[in-house]
Amino acid sequence: MAYWLFKSEPETFSIDDLKNRPNQTEPWDGVRNYQARNFLRDQVQINDKVLFYHSNCKVPGIVGIAQVVKAGYPDSSAWDAKSPYFDAKSTKDKPRWYRVDVRFEKKFDRIIRLQEIKQNPVLQGMQIAKKGNRLSITPLTKAEWNEVIKVALR
DNA sequence: GCCAACGTTGGC
DNA sequence: GCCAACGTTGGC
């Protein structure tokens, strides 16, 4: 089982949105970056754990956890001309983009702020803590996962 | 709203 | 294949 951090802008899709979906489950679509795509297509597996991160907002940070309930499969939003994620270069025969399904698991009582992540010796190696990081899907270690769960209860 | 950092595009 | 120009991301 692997551990991941998934970034989302709360104005687009927040942890509350996930919580309120039918079955509290949602396809994680719209990823249009090759490195992140490769993770979704090749490495993210069912039952993997996910930290839900809110970016580009007032208080950026980790807000809760989710679970992967379906491994990588083609992102059909890429071939939907009405979708904001439409990409004419992705076809059903040769899908360019992939998504996974995630299910809500828990919303933390507090936000683990980016500022706090950067100050925590166990967490400051996370990709999210690095300057200029833009990758929306990033792997994390079990130690990092455990630490986040631990400080979330504080 | 600013702007540094990054990824992608396309001319050559 | 290089790299300048451009568009986007995301913290601040």
XYZ file of N, CA, C and O (backbone and C1' of nucleotides) in Angstrom:
784
model
N 0.838 -1.199 0.000
C 0.000 0.000 0.000
C 0.876 1.254 0.000
O 1.825 1.339 0.759
N 0.506 2.188 -0.844
C 1.315 3.409 -0.967
C 0.544 4.621 -0.461
O -0.669 4.565 -0.250
N 1.278 5.698 -0.265
C 0.713 6.927 0.279
C 0.956 8.078 -0.679
O 2.035 8.206 -1.244
N -0.044 8.928 -0.841
C 0.007 10.010 -1.817
C -0.541 11.295 -1.225
O -1.345 11.260 -0.289
N -0.139 12.400 -1.848
C -0.778 13.676 -1.556
C -1.407 14.171 -2.850
O -0.738 14.240 -3.880
N -2.701 14.458 -2.797
C -3.430 14.985 -3.946
C -3.788 16.440 -3.650
O -4.379 16.752 -2.613
N -3.438 17.296 -4.596
C -3.719 18.723 -4.458
C -4.998 19.095 -5.166
O -5.275 18.584 -6.255
N -5.745 19.990 -4.574
C -6.931 20.508 -5.252
C -7.206 21.921 -4.777
O -6.985 22.236 -3.611
N -7.664 22.747 -5.699
C -8.082 24.085 -5.286
C -9.486 23.969 -4.721
O -10.391 23.506 -5.415
N -9.687 24.370 -3.465
C -10.998 24.166 -2.831
C -12.131 24.859 -3.578
O -13.276 24.416 -3.499
N -11.825 25.925 -4.300
C -12.894 26.582 -5.064
C -13.349 25.725 -6.230
O -14.466 25.865 -6.722
N -12.463 24.842 -6.678
C -12.809 23.924 -7.765
C -13.404 22.640 -7.212
O -14.473 22.193 -7.632
N -12.670 22.030 -6.245
C -13.158 20.796 -5.632
C -12.511 20.643 -4.267
O -11.312 20.415 -4.155
N -13.325 20.770 -3.233
C -12.812 20.742 -1.859
C -13.096 19.395 -1.198
O -13.832 18.567 -1.742
N -12.547 19.237 -0.019
C -12.816 17.986 0.718
C -14.288 17.892 1.105
O -14.852 16.796 1.184
N -14.932 19.038 1.302
C -16.370 19.009 1.585
C -17.157 18.557 0.358
O -18.165 17.856 0.480
N -16.676 18.973 -0.820
C -17.323 18.497 -2.049
C -17.252 16.977 -2.137
O -18.235 16.312 -2.472
N -16.065 16.453 -1.815
C -15.898 14.986 -1.860
C -16.837 14.308 -0.864
O -17.492 13.315 -1.181
N -16.905 14.886 0.328
C -17.754 14.323 1.380
C -19.224 14.285 0.966
O -19.972 13.398 1.358
N -19.616 15.256 0.164
C -21.021 15.380 -0.212
C -21.402 14.642 -1.500
O -22.554 14.684 -1.924
N -20.444 14.013 -2.136
C -20.750 13.265 -3.359
C -21.496 11.971 -3.037
O -21.340 11.421 -1.937
N -22.246 11.461 -4.008
C -22.859 10.141 -3.813
C -21.766 9.122 -3.497
O -20.724 9.115 -4.156
N -22.012 8.309 -2.482
C -21.013 7.336 -2.019
C -19.723 7.996 -1.549
O -18.707 7.327 -1.352
N -19.755 9.295 -1.409
C -18.558 10.066 -1.013
C -17.371 9.711 -1.902
O -16.227 9.666 -1.467
N -17.685 9.445 -3.162
C -16.675 8.985 -4.110
C -16.694 9.858 -5.353
O -17.756 10.314 -5.779
N -15.499 10.092 -5.922
C -15.407 10.970 -7.076
C -14.202 10.594 -7.946
O -13.146 10.257 -7.424
N -14.367 10.641 -9.271
C -13.209 10.454 -10.132
C -12.277 11.667 -10.023
O -12.751 12.797 -10.080
N -11.005 11.400 -9.842
C -10.020 12.482 -9.739
C -9.563 12.817 -11.150
O -8.519 12.377 -11.612
N -10.375 13.659 -11.831
C -10.069 13.917 -13.241
C -9.451 15.292 -13.440
O -9.263 16.041 -12.496
N -9.104 15.581 -14.666
C -8.560 16.893 -14.990
C -7.071 17.045 -14.779
O -6.540 18.137 -14.961
N -6.384 15.983 -14.404
C -4.926 16.072 -14.250
C -4.305 16.126 -15.640
O -4.477 15.207 -16.436
N -3.619 17.227 -15.913
C -3.058 17.436 -17.255
C -1.576 17.755 -17.173
O -1.086 18.762 -17.695
N -0.885 16.912 -16.488
C 0.564 17.042 -16.327
C 1.114 15.622 -16.444
O 0.594 14.702 -15.826
N 2.161 15.470 -17.251
C 2.603 14.113 -17.581
C 3.163 13.342 -16.387
O 2.940 12.151 -16.249
N 3.883 14.037 -15.541
C 4.454 13.363 -14.381
C 3.347 12.853 -13.453
O 3.369 11.718 -12.982
N 2.364 13.711 -13.225
C 1.232 13.323 -12.385
C 0.422 12.228 -13.084
O -0.045 11.280 -12.443
N 0.272 12.345 -14.378
C -0.445 11.334 -15.164
C 0.212 9.966 -14.998
O -0.463 8.949 -14.823
N 1.531 9.949 -15.055
C 2.243 8.682 -14.911
C 1.983 8.036 -13.554
O 1.809 6.818 -13.466
N 1.943 8.839 -12.517
C 1.594 8.296 -11.201
C 0.201 7.682 -11.232
O -0.010 6.556 -10.775
N -0.757 8.421 -11.779
C -2.146 7.943 -11.801
C -2.285 6.680 -12.638
O -3.010 5.754 -12.285
N -1.578 6.636 -13.751
C -1.711 5.507 -14.677
C -0.979 4.263 -14.166
O -1.469 3.148 -14.298
N 0.211 4.480 -13.592
C 1.105 3.347 -13.348
C 1.276 2.968 -11.885
O 1.671 1.852 -11.588
N 1.044 3.869 -10.978
C 1.451 3.582 -9.603
C 0.366 3.655 -8.548
O 0.448 2.978 -7.538
N -0.611 4.516 -8.759
C -1.651 4.635 -7.730
C -2.549 3.410 -7.792
O -3.093 3.092 -8.852
N -2.667 2.708 -6.672
C -3.409 1.443 -6.647
C -4.600 1.522 -5.701
O -4.633 2.365 -4.802
N -5.525 0.607 -5.915
C -6.684 0.526 -5.041
C -6.213 0.318 -3.597
O -5.216 -0.378 -3.366
N -6.908 0.983 -2.687
C -6.618 0.962 -1.243
C -5.445 1.840 -0.822
O -5.151 1.939 0.371
N -4.771 2.455 -1.785
C -3.738 3.424 -1.401
C -4.378 4.571 -0.621
O -5.553 4.884 -0.800
N -3.564 5.188 0.230
C -4.058 6.276 1.073
C -3.686 7.629 0.473
O -2.608 7.791 -0.102
N -4.576 8.599 0.680
C -4.397 9.913 0.061
C -4.571 11.028 1.094
O -5.557 11.050 1.832
N -3.602 11.938 1.124
C -3.778 13.176 1.883
C -4.426 14.191 0.947
O -3.958 14.389 -0.177
N -5.483 14.817 1.407
C -6.204 15.809 0.603
C -5.658 17.190 0.950
O -5.764 17.642 2.086
N -5.079 17.852 -0.050
C -4.427 19.150 0.166
C -5.175 20.263 -0.558
O -5.509 20.113 -1.741
N -5.429 21.341 0.142
C -6.053 22.514 -0.479
C -4.979 23.517 -0.886
O -4.215 24.000 -0.042
N -4.942 23.829 -2.177
C -3.937 24.771 -2.681
C -4.604 26.042 -3.207
O -5.814 26.076 -3.444
N -3.777 27.052 -3.385
C -4.220 28.313 -3.989
C -5.430 28.883 -3.258
O -6.439 29.227 -3.872
N -5.308 28.960 -1.948
C -6.411 29.452 -1.131
C -5.833 30.166 0.084
O -4.622 30.249 0.242
N -6.699 30.658 0.923
C -6.280 31.484 2.042
C -5.311 30.763 2.983
O -4.264 31.299 3.348
N -5.674 29.544 3.370
C -4.803 28.755 4.242
C -4.473 27.429 3.572
O -5.175 26.437 3.759
N -3.416 27.390 2.745
C -3.065 26.140 2.075
C -2.580 25.104 3.085
O -1.841 25.432 4.021
N -3.020 23.856 2.904
C -2.595 22.790 3.807
C -3.400 21.519 3.612
O -4.299 21.448 2.771
N -3.057 20.527 4.445
C -3.720 19.227 4.370
C -4.988 19.291 5.215
O -4.948 19.680 6.381
N -6.098 18.894 4.606
C -7.384 19.061 5.284
C -8.059 17.751 5.654
O -9.060 17.741 6.369
N -7.528 16.618 5.154
C -8.154 15.351 5.487
C -7.558 14.212 4.690
O -6.526 14.384 4.040
N -8.234 13.060 4.767
C -7.719 11.899 4.048
C -8.798 11.206 3.224
O -10.000 11.326 3.500
N -8.334 10.513 2.195
C -9.209 9.772 1.294
C -8.527 8.460 0.950
O -7.378 8.225 1.343
N -9.273 7.629 0.238
C -8.753 6.321 -0.119
C -9.002 6.075 -1.594
O -10.041 6.478 -2.131
N -8.058 5.434 -2.240
C -8.226 5.092 -3.657
C -9.147 3.883 -3.755
O -8.888 2.851 -3.140
N -10.232 4.026 -4.503
C -11.163 2.906 -4.639
C -11.173 2.345 -6.061
O -11.818 1.339 -6.342
N -10.467 3.013 -6.967
C -10.303 2.466 -8.320
C -8.981 2.952 -8.877
O -8.703 4.156 -8.845
N -8.174 2.033 -9.387
C -6.860 2.384 -9.927
C -7.007 3.068 -11.287
O -8.118 3.214 -11.811
N -5.890 3.480 -11.851
C -5.877 4.299 -13.060
C -6.673 3.750 -14.235
O -6.572 2.587 -14.569
N -7.464 4.629 -14.840
C -8.208 4.306 -16.060
C -8.358 5.600 -16.846
O -8.193 6.687 -16.297
N -8.638 5.513 -18.158
C -8.643 6.726 -18.993
C -9.595 7.806 -18.478
O -10.712 7.510 -18.053
N -9.134 9.043 -18.541
C -9.921 10.203 -18.109
C -10.805 10.658 -19.269
O -10.347 11.328 -20.182
N -12.080 10.283 -19.195
C -12.987 10.562 -20.315
C -13.279 12.050 -20.472
O -13.760 12.479 -21.518
N -12.986 12.852 -19.447
C -13.235 14.293 -19.583
C -12.360 14.887 -20.690
O -12.680 15.930 -21.249
N -11.281 14.194 -21.042
C -10.376 14.693 -22.086
C -11.020 14.636 -23.465
O -10.643 15.380 -24.360
N -11.965 13.726 -23.664
C -12.613 13.656 -24.968
C -14.052 14.155 -24.948
O -14.829 13.913 -25.849
N -14.370 14.917 -23.908
C -15.665 15.586 -23.824
C -15.467 17.053 -24.198
O -14.888 17.832 -23.440
N -15.950 17.419 -25.374
C -15.702 18.758 -25.913
C -16.259 19.857 -25.009
O -15.824 21.004 -25.072
N -17.231 19.507 -24.160
C -17.825 20.516 -23.282
C -17.080 20.655 -21.958
O -17.348 21.553 -21.176
N -16.175 19.722 -21.710
C -15.435 19.756 -20.448
C -14.311 20.782 -20.484
O -13.670 20.983 -21.509
N -14.095 21.445 -19.356
C -12.942 22.369 -19.297
C -11.618 21.624 -19.444
O -10.591 22.247 -19.694
N -11.663 20.319 -19.286
C -10.433 19.516 -19.373
C -10.271 18.861 -20.740
O -9.429 17.980 -20.922
N -11.100 19.274 -21.700
C -11.048 18.701 -23.046
C -9.658 18.817 -23.655
O -9.000 19.850 -23.552
N -9.220 17.728 -24.282
C -7.941 17.726 -24.992
C -8.110 16.929 -26.280
O -8.226 15.705 -26.256
N -8.113 17.649 -27.402
C -8.375 17.017 -28.698
C -7.354 15.937 -29.034
O -7.613 15.059 -29.854
N -6.221 16.002 -28.398
C -5.170 15.025 -28.717
C -5.332 13.713 -27.962
O -4.583 12.771 -28.179
N -6.282 13.680 -27.045
C -6.566 12.429 -26.349
C -7.779 11.774 -26.986
O -8.828 12.397 -27.120
N -7.640 10.528 -27.404
C -8.749 9.821 -28.039
C -9.073 8.558 -27.241
O -8.300 8.132 -26.394
N -10.225 7.960 -27.578
C -10.605 6.736 -26.879
C -9.640 5.598 -27.205
O -9.385 4.729 -26.383
N -9.139 5.610 -28.436
C -8.174 4.575 -28.827
C -6.833 4.766 -28.134
O -6.181 3.817 -27.729
N -6.447 6.037 -28.054
C -5.153 6.351 -27.450
C -5.326 7.423 -26.388
O -5.027 8.593 -26.610
N -5.853 7.030 -25.239
C -6.068 8.025 -24.175
C -4.747 8.593 -23.680
O -3.795 7.847 -23.459
N -4.730 9.880 -23.536
C -3.503 10.529 -23.078
C -3.517 10.733 -21.560
O -2.486 10.719 -20.912
N -4.724 10.932 -21.011
C -4.838 11.281 -19.588
C -5.575 10.215 -18.800
O -6.467 9.553 -19.327
N -5.224 10.102 -17.534
C -5.791 9.060 -16.676
C -6.319 9.662 -15.383
O -5.918 10.754 -14.972
N -7.201 8.910 -14.759
C -7.723 9.332 -13.458
C -7.886 8.097 -12.578
O -7.843 6.971 -13.058
N -8.074 8.348 -11.293
C -8.432 7.274 -10.359
C -9.682 7.729 -9.628
O -10.050 8.903 -9.705
N -10.333 6.814 -8.920
C -11.470 7.202 -8.084
C -11.027 7.227 -6.629
O -10.315 6.326 -6.186
N -11.474 8.245 -5.922
C -11.154 8.341 -4.499
C -12.433 8.453 -3.676
O -13.445 8.988 -4.142
N -12.354 7.932 -2.460
C -13.493 8.009 -1.542
C -13.082 8.757 -0.286
O -12.003 8.541 0.268
N -13.979 9.622 0.144
C -13.772 10.385 1.376
C -13.558 9.447 2.551
O -14.234 8.431 2.684
N -12.619 9.796 3.376
C -12.424 8.988 4.579
C -12.591 9.826 5.838
O -13.285 9.453 6.748
N -11.960 11.000 5.849
C -12.007 11.796 7.077
C -11.596 13.228 6.788
O -10.708 13.477 5.977
N -12.261 14.144 7.452
C -11.828 15.531 7.411
C -11.201 15.834 8.764
O -11.805 15.532 9.803
N -10.011 16.409 8.752
C -9.357 16.723 10.016
C -10.096 17.849 10.737
O -10.750 18.682 10.105
N -9.969 17.874 12.059
C -10.588 18.932 12.846
C -9.912 20.269 12.587
O -10.469 21.331 12.859
N -8.679 20.193 12.083
C -7.959 21.430 11.784
C -7.146 21.227 10.516
O -6.923 20.102 10.072
N -6.725 22.337 9.927
C -5.888 22.271 8.729
C -4.428 22.121 9.154
O -3.969 22.853 10.037
N -3.729 21.165 8.547
C -2.284 21.093 8.753
C -1.677 22.065 7.751
O -1.492 21.733 6.581
N -1.407 23.249 8.208
C -0.972 24.322 7.317
C 0.374 24.029 6.654
O 1.247 23.402 7.262
N 0.539 24.529 5.441
C 1.811 24.378 4.737
C 2.952 24.904 5.595
O 4.020 24.296 5.675
N 2.692 26.016 6.222
C 3.667 26.635 7.122
C 4.126 25.645 8.195
O 5.314 25.545 8.507
N 3.181 24.893 8.738
C 3.499 23.912 9.775
C 4.282 22.728 9.189
O 5.198 22.197 9.822
N 3.912 22.318 7.975
C 4.612 21.220 7.303
C 6.089 21.579 7.112
O 6.973 20.772 7.356
N 6.314 22.816 6.698
C 7.686 23.268 6.445
C 8.521 23.314 7.714
O 9.741 23.204 7.667
N 7.858 23.484 8.845
C 8.581 23.604 10.109
C 8.787 22.272 10.799
O 9.578 22.146 11.721
N 8.062 21.233 10.340
C 8.141 19.930 10.989
C 9.292 19.113 10.387
O 9.303 18.848 9.188
N 10.270 18.711 11.196
C 11.447 18.000 10.681
C 11.081 16.716 9.924
O 11.775 16.346 8.977
N 10.017 16.051 10.333
C 9.628 14.806 9.659
C 8.953 15.096 8.322
O 9.015 14.298 7.390
N 8.317 16.260 8.225
C 7.505 16.558 7.039
C 8.176 17.482 6.027
O 7.746 17.557 4.879
N 9.228 18.164 6.446
C 9.756 19.215 5.563
C 10.423 18.673 4.295
O 10.709 19.446 3.389
N 10.597 17.340 4.206
C 11.134 16.762 2.976
C 10.065 16.483 1.931
O 10.362 16.134 0.795
N 8.815 16.625 2.308
C 7.716 16.381 1.366
C 7.812 17.343 0.189
O 8.195 18.490 0.335
N 7.406 16.848 -0.982
C 7.470 17.680 -2.195
C 6.722 18.994 -2.018
O 7.143 20.038 -2.498
N 5.609 18.911 -1.319
C 4.743 20.066 -1.158
C 5.468 21.209 -0.428
O 5.142 22.375 -0.604
N 6.463 20.819 0.379
C 7.177 21.816 1.173
C 8.262 22.512 0.364
O 8.848 23.492 0.814
N 8.520 21.996 -0.830
C 9.612 22.555 -1.628
C 9.153 23.723 -2.479
O 8.066 23.711 -3.057
N 10.013 24.701 -2.551
C 9.708 25.914 -3.311
C 9.496 25.596 -4.787
O 10.262 24.833 -5.367
N 8.477 26.190 -5.343
C 8.238 26.026 -6.767
C 7.578 24.729 -7.149
O 7.375 24.463 -8.323
N 7.222 23.920 -6.146
C 6.553 22.650 -6.447
C 5.169 22.891 -7.037
O 4.361 23.619 -6.480
N 4.905 22.238 -8.177
C 3.608 22.415 -8.822
C 2.909 21.102 -9.093
O 1.786 21.088 -9.601
N 3.595 20.012 -8.790
C 3.035 18.702 -9.096
C 1.816 18.420 -8.213
O 1.888 18.552 -6.997
N 0.718 18.017 -8.860
C -0.529 17.892 -8.096
C -0.720 16.515 -7.470
O -1.592 16.326 -6.626
N 0.067 15.539 -7.910
C 0.035 14.195 -7.318
C 1.459 13.873 -6.893
O 2.346 13.808 -7.743
N 1.690 13.691 -5.597
C 3.052 13.389 -5.160
C 3.053 12.239 -4.157
O 2.140 12.131 -3.322
N 4.057 11.372 -4.248
C 4.171 10.268 -3.294
C 4.694 10.756 -1.954
O 5.360 11.798 -1.891
N 4.365 10.041 -0.908
C 4.953 10.358 0.384
C 5.316 9.059 1.100
O 4.856 7.990 0.719
N 6.165 9.171 2.110
C 6.601 7.970 2.823
C 5.609 7.630 3.933
O 4.790 8.465 4.339
N 5.740 6.398 4.417
C 4.889 5.956 5.517
C 5.139 6.825 6.755
O 4.220 7.166 7.485
N 6.418 7.191 6.946
C 6.774 8.024 8.103
C 6.079 9.387 8.010
O 5.582 9.912 9.015
N 6.044 9.935 6.789
C 5.376 11.227 6.604
C 3.882 11.088 6.848
O 3.255 11.925 7.506
N 3.305 10.025 6.299
C 1.882 9.766 6.526
C 1.578 9.678 8.020
O 0.670 10.339 8.533
N 2.358 8.858 8.712
C 2.120 8.663 10.141
C 2.223 9.970 10.921
O 1.448 10.220 11.839
N 3.192 10.788 10.537
C 3.387 12.056 11.229
C 2.197 12.991 11.011
O 1.742 13.648 11.944
N 1.705 13.021 9.784
C 0.547 13.879 9.497
C -0.652 13.432 10.325
O -1.352 14.255 10.929
N -0.888 12.122 10.365
C -2.007 11.603 11.154
C -1.826 11.976 12.626
O -2.779 12.367 13.308
N -0.580 11.871 13.087
C -0.292 12.178 14.479
C -0.565 13.657 14.801
O -1.261 13.969 15.762
N -0.025 14.549 13.973
C -0.194 15.973 14.287
C -1.620 16.449 14.024
O -2.054 17.449 14.585
N -2.350 15.707 13.202
C -3.736 16.093 12.926
C -4.579 15.992 14.192
O -5.591 16.690 14.335
N -4.158 15.131 15.107
C -4.924 14.925 16.338
C -4.556 15.914 17.422
O -5.168 15.940 18.479
N -3.520 16.698 17.128
C -3.054 17.624 18.136
C -3.956 18.827 18.288
O -4.602 19.220 17.331
P -7.204 41.919 -8.666
O -5.729 42.451 -8.746
C -5.356 43.334 -7.690
C -3.883 43.216 -7.482
C -3.089 42.940 -8.746
O -1.860 43.650 -8.594
C -2.734 41.171 -7.222
P -0.791 43.771 -9.756
O 0.395 42.950 -9.088
C 0.861 43.337 -7.789
C 2.022 42.450 -7.401
C 3.001 42.166 -8.532
O 4.311 42.334 -8.024
C 2.203 40.118 -7.630
P 5.552 42.479 -9.027
O 6.122 40.989 -9.049
C 6.506 40.362 -7.829
C 6.771 38.901 -8.109
C 7.513 38.648 -9.429
O 8.425 37.593 -9.241
C 5.586 37.365 -9.379
P 9.979 37.851 -9.483
O 10.639 36.533 -8.863
C 10.285 36.130 -7.542
C 10.122 34.627 -7.513
C 11.134 33.868 -8.358
O 11.472 32.696 -7.616
C 8.929 33.343 -9.099
P 12.625 31.705 -8.113
O 11.773 30.480 -8.661
C 10.924 29.784 -7.776
C 10.121 28.795 -8.579
C 10.968 27.945 -9.537
O 10.720 26.592 -9.226
C 9.082 28.871 -10.662
P 11.563 25.409 -9.865
O 10.583 24.881 -11.005
C 9.276 24.458 -10.637
C 8.395 24.451 -11.836
C 8.939 23.627 -13.000
O 8.225 22.392 -13.023
C 7.836 25.635 -13.701
P 8.609 21.242 -14.069
O 7.536 21.509 -15.207
C 6.150 21.471 -14.894
C 5.340 21.611 -16.176
C 5.805 20.712 -17.316
O 4.647 20.228 -17.984
C 5.991 22.995 -17.966
P 4.741 19.379 -19.327
O 4.483 20.510 -20.418
C 3.280 21.253 -20.359
C 3.170 22.139 -21.591
C 3.403 21.418 -22.917
O 2.347 21.817 -23.772
C 4.828 23.309 -22.748
P 2.189 21.199 -25.240
O 2.649 22.411 -26.161
C 2.125 23.702 -25.914
C 2.827 24.692 -26.824
C 3.023 24.199 -28.249
O 2.436 25.162 -29.108
C 5.062 25.008 -27.356
P 2.144 24.881 -30.638
O 3.392 25.559 -31.348
C 3.729 26.913 -31.064
C 5.061 27.213 -31.692
C 5.279 26.550 -33.057
O 6.007 27.447 -33.868
C 6.991 25.913 -31.630
P 5.774 27.523 -35.415
O 6.927 28.525 -35.850
C 7.207 29.672 -35.052
C 8.700 29.916 -34.996
C 9.429 29.728 -36.326
O 10.383 30.774 -36.459
C 10.371 28.295 -34.697
P 11.024 31.121 -37.885
O 12.406 30.330 -37.850
C 13.426 30.774 -36.953
C 14.436 29.682 -36.771
C 14.918 29.018 -38.061
O 16.007 29.752 -38.602
C 14.727 27.484 -36.209
P 17.071 14.552 -29.953
O 17.795 15.841 -30.505
C 19.151 16.178 -30.323
C 19.211 17.651 -30.078
C 18.784 18.083 -28.689
O 19.687 19.115 -28.307
C 17.484 19.240 -30.258
P 19.911 19.578 -26.850
O 19.778 21.139 -27.090
C 20.543 21.737 -28.140
C 20.035 23.143 -28.364
C 19.772 23.934 -27.086
O 20.380 25.198 -27.220
C 17.844 23.964 -28.480
P 20.715 26.116 -25.945
O 19.459 27.084 -25.919
C 19.155 27.880 -27.068
C 17.780 28.505 -26.889
C 17.484 28.948 -25.450
O 16.759 30.164 -25.492
C 15.783 27.578 -26.196
P 17.350 31.483 -24.828
O 16.398 32.594 -25.434
C 16.172 32.636 -26.851
C 14.725 32.951 -27.136
C 14.090 33.946 -26.170
O 13.221 34.775 -26.925
C 12.906 31.884 -26.074
P 12.428 35.971 -26.281
O 10.953 35.392 -26.269
C 10.395 34.883 -27.472
C 9.027 34.295 -27.175
C 8.174 35.152 -26.246
O 6.881 35.249 -26.813
C 8.339 32.947 -25.392
P 5.796 36.260 -26.192
O 4.809 35.238 -25.490
C 4.357 34.107 -26.225
C 3.812 33.081 -25.273
C 2.856 33.664 -24.222
O 1.555 33.193 -24.503
C 4.344 32.015 -23.308
P 0.317 33.737 -23.673
O 0.013 32.516 -22.727
C -0.132 31.206 -23.282
C -0.343 30.233 -22.148
C -1.350 30.713 -21.103
O -2.154 29.594 -20.720
C 0.749 30.306 -20.070
P -3.208 29.715 -19.540
O -2.460 29.007 -18.320
C -1.940 27.693 -18.504
C -1.346 27.227 -17.199
C -2.258 27.416 -15.984
O -2.226 26.196 -15.268
C -0.132 28.383 -15.569
P -3.193 25.955 -14.037
O -2.180 25.877 -12.818
C -1.002 25.095 -12.933
C -0.121 25.417 -11.759
C -0.853 25.476 -10.413
O -0.151 24.599 -9.560
C 0.476 27.419 -10.730
P -0.769 24.071 -8.212
O -0.368 25.215 -7.194
C 1.002 25.368 -6.848
C 1.126 26.624 -6.017
C 0.032 26.791 -4.955
O 0.641 27.170 -3.765
C 0.244 28.729 -6.198
P 0.082 26.837 -2.350
O 1.159 27.593 -1.475
C 2.544 27.471 -1.790
C 3.237 28.789 -1.579
C 2.901 29.469 -0.255
O 4.095 30.031 0.257
C 2.374 30.927 -2.059
P 4.239 30.454 1.755
O 3.948 32.001 1.690
C 4.900 32.848 1.026
C 4.264 34.183 0.753
C 3.450 34.740 1.913
O 4.313 35.518 2.763
C 2.481 35.217 -0.232
